[in-house]
Amino acid sequence: MVRGYAGDMDALPKLYRFNWDEANNRWNSVADEVYNGGDVETDPEHPYIGQPRGLWEKQPADGEDLGVLWKGPYLDYPKAVFDNRYREGFSPLWKTEGVLSDAWGRALFFVKEQDNAGDPNSIYLLVISAGPDGMVKLPDPSSPPGPLDRTAAPSSCYDKNEIENQDNIVLEIAPDEWYKSNLDAQNKQTREILEKIRTALIGPPDAFDPSGRRIVGGYIGDMGQWPALWEWNASDSEWAISSGDEGQPRSLWISEPGPFDPGFGWRGPYMLKPWGTGEDEVLRDAWGEPVKFEFEYDDLDDPQLAIKLTITSSGRDKDPDTGGDNIETEITSNQWLIQGMQVKGSVRNVTPKVYEEDPPGSGNWVQAQEQPGDAIVTLKLYHRPGEDSPEASVPVTVEVPAGESVPFTLPATTEYICAGTRRLEVDVTAGDLAGPAISSLIIGAWGTQSPVEEKLLIFVKNPPGESP
């Protein structure tokens, strides 16, 4: 993986123009960009050169700031190699306070060239020392602004065969060294970031129930709903719930107050709080750009019925609208909001039936007419949060005769069930539990339940001392 300036900024450093200030005996940096190394011949007493000042300064020129991606300094501030060269009679190129220099104490030259005009990903950076003889022939300073074109105008580029350049020492950084490898690493890192966000929202991809179906977890599994998307309100200088379909899922790192319906609740944080404050507190990709979250709705009257949440990185070009290098993942509502499903199980009364010998002494045992009273069990499944789901609080009551099993279906009507670990309440109003209380069950993605129907058994018995 590419590190340093190119790794952080995803670009080669800009070469700022340094003008020689004869009156003050120093180099001054300006915001103009230099591609051809500089001009040391037209006016030797007032030369200019290009230097990658962003390697040691976050604000390399007036009015320029390299921003949050800059993690420098990547080099120490360049000190003059020979202070005594600041006397009269020495060329400005020997006076290297504030500019990078070679082992002979002379300023280094930086040239940018490219294979394809207009393609920022085909740029080469040449770092040139004039070598022992101190002579260098740089490209024509009157060349058009921009990296010199190796394909269309090779004669405009730095020529190592020029007489002055015979002993020059040149380091070349090629696009494959900084762009391709960096792009691969950043693409991979961004995909990992999006997968972490997806896991925070819907749980890890390798969590499965006994039926082999994915278990829904994360914020959606805990809360049973999409997270609200927030937008920055510049006029109030604060975050507010978005009025549109885009924003940031701040509930992944900021707790939500209760009260919550049984079985639902915020159990985060699901992600670390992003760096930055105010409007900069957003989830970012490997290029430092905000990750985009956007809902797609089928029913605009119910935000919780959004059919899809798309999570997008704008890629290396940092423009989400171009689409060519965007990196996306998505969560669809049918992965966690299961329509038309009902949970099924049985209540089994372990109290034995009563038998009697008929006629007495015959050895013929038949079921007695008088049996223990039925066990009465009320069950509730909290399958979807909020006041818009009254079925969650409507109990299902079953009466179970001694020695028999009675099936049950929850909820009472088929609607949406939120996948995840859901709360099951069992209230034995006549009788007692005769086995472990089942207080929860797992609703898997695509509509599975665990325990499965055959194993979702509630064991009860008649009250102690009850007899026919």
XYZ file of C-alpha atoms in Angstrom:
468
model
C 0.000 0.000 0.000
C 1.244 3.474 -0.884
C 1.855 5.624 2.149
C 3.255 9.093 2.685
C 1.813 12.090 0.874
C 0.561 10.161 -2.177
C -1.093 7.544 0.036
C -2.898 10.140 2.153
C -3.745 12.670 -0.539
C -4.179 10.217 -3.437
C -2.097 12.475 -5.653
C 1.458 13.546 -6.269
C 2.351 16.784 -4.483
C 1.815 20.080 -6.238
C 5.046 21.840 -7.233
C 4.780 25.369 -5.898
C 6.672 28.151 -7.583
C 9.546 29.493 -5.499
C 10.804 32.901 -6.627
C 14.210 34.159 -5.605
C 13.883 37.318 -3.551
C 17.230 39.027 -4.041
C 16.421 41.922 -1.738
C 15.782 39.595 1.207
C 18.198 36.880 0.085
C 15.610 34.056 0.263
C 13.099 31.946 -1.666
C 9.418 32.898 -1.525
C 6.632 30.416 -2.241
C 3.523 31.371 -4.227
C 0.440 29.384 -5.195
C 1.388 29.114 -8.878
C 2.157 25.564 -9.988
C 5.370 24.681 -11.837
C 5.651 21.561 -14.043
C 8.916 22.009 -15.913
C 11.263 22.284 -12.927
C 11.657 26.050 -13.102
C 13.691 28.625 -15.027
C 17.331 29.106 -14.061
C 18.645 30.378 -17.390
C 16.510 33.305 -18.561
C 17.517 35.461 -15.588
C 20.122 33.651 -13.450
C 19.941 36.354 -10.812
C 16.171 35.940 -10.436
C 15.418 32.275 -11.093
C 12.356 30.349 -10.028
C 11.985 26.647 -9.275
C 9.158 24.244 -8.370
C 9.177 22.571 -4.971
C 6.735 20.136 -3.281
C 6.213 22.356 -0.266
C 3.158 20.328 0.749
C 5.546 17.649 1.996
C 6.372 19.816 5.005
C 3.686 22.540 5.100
C -0.080 22.018 5.444
C -0.576 25.567 4.172
C 2.040 25.715 1.434
C 0.974 29.091 0.011
C -1.287 31.993 0.898
C -4.909 30.973 0.658
C -4.168 27.237 0.308
C -4.793 24.541 2.882
C -4.278 20.854 2.098
C -7.202 19.832 4.310
C -8.063 16.922 6.544
C -6.383 14.216 4.433
C -2.949 15.756 4.989
C -1.175 13.780 7.740
C 2.228 15.442 7.455
C 4.745 16.787 7.759
C 6.314 14.083 5.594
C 9.698 15.822 5.586
C 11.405 18.151 8.004
C 11.590 21.776 7.027
C 14.570 22.037 4.632
C 17.518 23.851 6.179
C 20.325 25.368 4.163
C 23.179 22.903 3.646
C 25.878 25.589 3.620
C 25.031 28.782 5.463
C 28.181 30.450 4.191
C 26.847 30.262 0.627
C 24.506 33.131 1.491
C 27.350 35.561 0.911
C 27.538 37.610 -2.250
C 28.878 35.898 -5.336
C 27.014 32.637 -4.887
C 24.171 31.591 -7.179
C 20.690 31.514 -5.628
C 20.647 27.775 -6.346
C 23.275 27.359 -3.608
C 21.057 29.136 -1.104
C 18.698 26.385 -0.038
C 16.959 27.541 3.127
C 13.329 26.386 2.701
C 13.885 24.310 -0.460
C 15.005 20.714 -0.929
C 18.631 20.284 -1.948
C 21.055 17.564 -3.014
C 24.285 16.370 -1.381
C 26.252 19.152 -3.105
C 24.058 21.718 -1.401
C 22.266 22.836 -4.561
C 18.504 23.026 -5.034
C 16.732 19.978 -6.421
C 14.481 20.290 -9.469
C 11.067 18.647 -9.856
C 9.439 17.924 -13.218
C 6.003 16.452 -13.945
C 5.348 14.533 -17.168
C 2.498 12.325 -18.318
C 1.625 9.681 -20.885
C -1.909 10.848 -21.622
C -2.775 14.535 -21.689
C -5.525 15.339 -19.236
C -5.229 12.057 -17.350
C -4.096 12.829 -13.789
C -3.422 9.136 -13.241
C -0.633 8.945 -15.820
C 1.682 11.497 -14.209
C 5.382 10.849 -13.619
C 7.379 12.873 -11.099
C 11.082 13.396 -11.793
C 13.365 14.480 -8.946
C 16.554 15.867 -10.475
C 19.928 16.671 -8.982
C 22.303 18.628 -11.228
C 25.027 16.215 -10.161
C 28.733 16.905 -9.608
C 29.077 19.543 -12.339
C 26.035 21.511 -11.158
C 24.678 21.843 -14.692
C 21.116 21.079 -15.752
C 19.022 21.635 -18.847
C 15.394 21.876 -17.830
C 12.405 21.734 -20.193
C 11.379 24.960 -21.888
C 9.770 27.259 -19.282
C 7.422 28.602 -21.961
C 5.732 25.182 -22.279
C 1.929 25.283 -21.788
C 0.804 24.875 -18.169
C 0.381 21.259 -17.141
C 2.479 18.079 -17.023
C 4.722 17.716 -20.073
C 3.309 15.299 -22.658
C 5.586 12.306 -23.277
C 3.344 10.975 -26.056
C 2.346 14.005 -28.110
C 5.356 16.238 -27.448
C 8.319 14.208 -26.221
C 10.727 16.984 -27.206
C 9.153 19.203 -24.552
C 10.121 16.784 -21.769
C 13.288 16.487 -19.735
C 16.060 15.034 -21.927
C 18.704 13.032 -20.116
C 20.855 13.075 -23.262
C 21.427 16.826 -23.217
C 25.093 17.717 -22.582
C 24.231 19.508 -19.338
C 22.295 16.491 -18.079
C 24.925 13.789 -18.611
C 25.814 13.497 -14.929
C 22.422 14.436 -13.522
C 21.003 12.082 -10.922
C 17.304 11.447 -11.565
C 14.676 9.634 -9.509
C 11.453 8.859 -11.357
C 8.166 8.017 -9.648
C 5.911 6.292 -12.193
C 2.093 6.074 -12.123
C 2.201 2.349 -11.334
C 4.118 3.160 -8.165
C 1.652 5.621 -6.708
C -1.653 5.456 -8.583
C -2.427 1.822 -9.451
C -1.266 0.288 -6.171
C -2.857 3.089 -4.192
C -6.120 2.712 -6.102
C -6.252 -1.027 -5.415
C -5.585 -0.456 -1.720
C -8.113 2.355 -1.438
C -10.776 0.380 -3.287
C -10.217 -2.522 -0.906
C -10.210 -0.271 2.149
C -13.394 1.454 1.023
C -15.164 -1.855 0.474
C -14.130 -2.825 4.010
C -15.510 0.467 5.331
C -18.836 -0.086 3.571
C -18.995 -3.663 4.889
C -18.384 -2.390 8.443
C -21.239 0.074 8.004
C -23.457 -2.684 6.646
C -22.557 -4.904 9.613
C -23.359 -2.068 12.015
C -26.754 -1.721 10.386
C -27.836 -5.339 9.875
C -25.305 -7.549 11.667
C -22.289 -9.607 10.585
C -22.516 -11.543 7.326
C -21.346 -14.810 8.911
C -24.094 -15.091 11.574
C -26.575 -17.852 10.734
C -29.458 -19.540 12.544
C -29.770 -23.357 12.746
C -31.752 -23.264 9.494
C -28.766 -21.755 7.728
C -30.426 -18.381 7.274
C -28.675 -15.162 8.125
C -29.401 -13.694 11.557
C -30.267 -10.031 11.453
C -28.444 -7.984 14.080
C -26.918 -4.550 14.390
C -29.049 -1.451 14.697
C -31.875 -2.796 12.529
C -31.996 -6.119 14.361
C -32.078 -4.373 17.743
C -34.449 -1.539 16.886
C -36.644 -3.247 14.289
C -36.542 -0.220 12.017
C -34.422 1.744 9.576
C -32.169 4.345 11.181
C -33.151 7.955 10.705
C -30.886 9.884 8.330
C -29.598 13.231 9.572
C -28.507 16.337 7.689
C -26.477 19.354 8.769
C -28.583 22.460 9.376
C -26.191 25.308 8.572
C -28.516 28.039 9.832
C -28.774 26.452 13.290
C -25.288 24.887 13.201
C -26.641 21.533 14.283
C -27.712 18.154 12.944
C -31.396 17.498 12.307
C -33.373 14.584 10.916
C -33.334 14.875 7.146
C -36.448 16.084 5.389
C -35.381 14.181 2.258
C -34.098 10.735 1.487
C -30.367 11.347 2.119
C -28.266 11.921 5.200
C -26.028 10.315 7.812
C -27.123 7.430 10.136
C -25.950 9.114 13.335
C -27.856 6.595 15.472
C -25.045 4.147 14.760
C -22.864 6.033 17.249
C -25.295 8.288 19.161
C -27.680 6.575 21.575
C -31.433 6.845 21.165
C -33.522 7.466 24.284
C -36.250 5.074 25.302
C -38.682 3.848 26.267
C -38.621 0.955 23.844
C -41.130 -1.769 23.172
C -40.281 -5.118 24.803
C -37.472 -6.862 22.952
C -36.426 -3.733 21.085
C -33.810 -1.215 22.107
C -30.641 0.664 21.228
C -27.663 -1.527 22.196
C -24.897 0.433 20.484
C -22.697 2.123 19.698
C -22.569 0.109 16.511
C -19.698 2.152 15.085
C -17.079 4.458 16.513
C -17.940 8.135 16.298
C -16.375 9.562 13.126
C -13.554 12.028 13.505
C -14.490 15.641 12.983
C -16.936 17.986 14.652
C -20.076 19.715 13.492
C -20.791 19.166 9.815
C -17.528 17.200 9.460
C -18.798 14.435 11.778
C -19.642 12.057 8.934
C -18.682 8.555 7.850
C -15.979 8.699 5.158
C -14.425 6.414 2.573
C -10.711 5.759 2.029
C -10.437 8.982 0.013
C -11.759 11.002 2.941
C -15.045 11.753 1.201
C -18.417 11.447 2.980
C -20.210 8.159 2.420
C -23.646 8.754 0.900
C -26.768 7.124 2.387
C -29.982 7.220 0.375
C -33.394 5.633 0.883
C -35.609 4.469 -1.952
C -39.279 4.500 -1.061
C -42.265 2.513 -2.215
C -44.663 4.249 0.174
C -43.740 7.859 0.894
C -46.361 8.023 3.654
C -44.400 5.569 5.784
C -40.625 6.197 5.950
C -40.169 2.873 7.694
C -41.391 1.119 4.562
C -38.430 2.290 2.503
C -37.614 -0.619 0.233
C -33.880 -0.020 0.004
C -30.970 1.805 1.619
C -28.045 2.372 -0.732
C -24.631 3.148 0.766
C -22.258 4.749 -1.731
C -18.637 5.830 -1.933
C -18.000 8.260 -4.783
C -14.707 6.494 -5.531
C -11.430 8.002 -6.533
C -12.950 10.794 -8.639
C -14.923 11.928 -5.559
C -17.991 12.574 -7.682
C -20.992 10.336 -6.889
C -22.854 11.483 -9.991
C -20.318 10.115 -12.493
C -20.960 6.565 -11.316
C -18.047 5.017 -13.156
C -15.906 4.291 -10.113
C -18.573 4.434 -7.396
C -18.487 1.657 -4.805
C -21.872 0.615 -3.422
C -23.597 -1.770 -1.111
C -27.272 -1.929 -0.288
C -29.743 -3.276 2.244
C -33.252 -4.124 1.061
C -36.273 -4.171 3.336
C -37.088 -7.805 2.557
C -33.808 -8.789 4.215
C -35.158 -7.790 7.628
C -38.834 -6.813 7.328
C -40.589 -10.096 6.644
C -44.032 -9.774 5.110
C -46.781 -12.361 5.553
C -44.847 -14.490 8.049
C -46.296 -16.051 11.194
C -44.372 -17.832 13.911
C -45.691 -21.290 14.712
C -45.255 -23.602 17.673
C -47.207 -25.696 20.172
C -48.181 -25.683 23.820
C -48.034 -29.131 25.412
C -49.821 -29.985 28.674
C -47.715 -32.619 30.400
C -50.365 -33.365 33.020
C -51.471 -36.961 32.234
C -55.006 -37.795 31.337
C -57.034 -39.836 33.807
C -57.980 -43.433 32.901
C -60.331 -45.868 34.589
C -60.947 -49.616 34.401
C -64.230 -50.406 32.716
C -65.763 -52.592 33.971
C -63.796 -52.749 37.213
C -61.448 -55.732 37.329
C -61.701 -56.308 33.570
C -58.262 -54.961 32.731
C -59.880 -52.701 30.121
C -58.707 -49.146 30.734
C -60.495 -46.279 29.080
C -60.245 -42.499 29.305
C -62.327 -41.241 32.193
C -65.136 -38.850 31.456
C -63.869 -36.402 34.068
C -60.427 -34.976 33.260
C -58.219 -32.302 34.795
C -59.131 -28.796 33.740
C -57.439 -27.302 30.710
C -54.245 -25.318 31.084
C -54.759 -21.808 29.710
C -51.781 -20.058 28.132
C -51.556 -16.533 26.715
C -48.745 -15.728 24.294
C -47.509 -12.398 22.954
C -44.934 -11.826 20.236
C -43.435 -8.339 20.027
C -42.689 -8.486 16.345
C -42.563 -4.837 15.297
C -42.022 -1.697 17.377
C -44.181 1.373 17.551
C -47.753 2.408 17.866
C -48.407 1.519 14.239
C -48.229 -2.155 15.147
C -51.063 -2.848 17.629
C -50.970 -6.567 16.849
C -47.787 -6.756 18.937
C -49.855 -6.266 22.072
C -52.801 -8.487 21.120
C -52.390 -11.796 22.937
C -53.159 -15.213 21.539
C -54.768 -17.528 24.100
C -54.829 -21.307 23.826
C -56.579 -23.850 26.074
C -54.679 -27.104 26.307
C -56.336 -30.253 27.695
C -54.258 -32.570 29.860
C -51.928 -34.814 27.893
C -52.432 -32.917 24.619
C -50.667 -30.349 22.441
C -52.316 -27.348 20.835
C -50.644 -25.362 18.044
C -50.417 -21.578 18.080
C -49.699 -18.941 15.464
C -48.207 -15.499 16.143
C -48.992 -12.747 15.417
C -52.708 -13.228 15.141
C -52.778 -11.627 11.690
C -50.188 -11.788 8.927
C -48.324 -8.519 8.564
C -44.671 -7.521 8.893
C -42.299 -9.185 11.323
C -38.959 -7.565 12.033
C -36.138 -10.058 11.750
C -33.786 -10.356 14.693
C -34.130 -11.617 18.235
C -37.752 -11.009 19.139
C -39.413 -11.059 22.562
C -41.927 -13.839 23.309
C -44.036 -13.537 26.426
C -45.704 -16.639 27.866
C -48.326 -16.218 30.596
C -49.882 -19.380 32.047
C -53.147 -18.117 33.501
C -54.392 -21.588 34.517
C -51.620 -24.010 35.431
C -47.857 -23.646 35.601
C -44.874 -23.902 33.317
C -43.474 -27.410 33.243
C -40.187 -26.595 31.492
C -37.785 -23.782 30.670
C -39.477 -20.524 29.773
C -38.868 -19.485 26.163
C -38.542 -15.721 26.265
C -37.183 -15.036 22.806
C -36.841 -16.481 19.352
C -34.828 -15.587 16.281
C -36.489 -14.427 13.091
C -33.984 -14.966 10.302
C -33.601 -13.104 7.051
C -36.052 -14.243 4.393
C -38.527 -15.513 7.013
C -37.198 -18.391 9.103
C -37.711 -18.965 12.792
C -35.480 -20.504 15.421
C -36.504 -22.653 17.212
C -38.287 -24.131 14.214
C -41.977 -24.972 14.518
C -41.381 -28.583 15.634
C -39.081 -27.432 18.428
C -40.937 -24.322 19.568
C -42.693 -26.124 22.414
C -44.121 -24.567 25.560
C -44.556 -27.193 28.314
C -47.229 -26.563 30.945
C -49.032 -28.539 33.621
C -52.212 -28.245 35.600
C -52.188 -26.414 38.918
C -50.884 -28.529 41.851
C -53.570 -30.573 43.562
C -56.082 -30.229 40.774
C -58.010 -33.419 40.153
C -61.096 -34.379 38.202
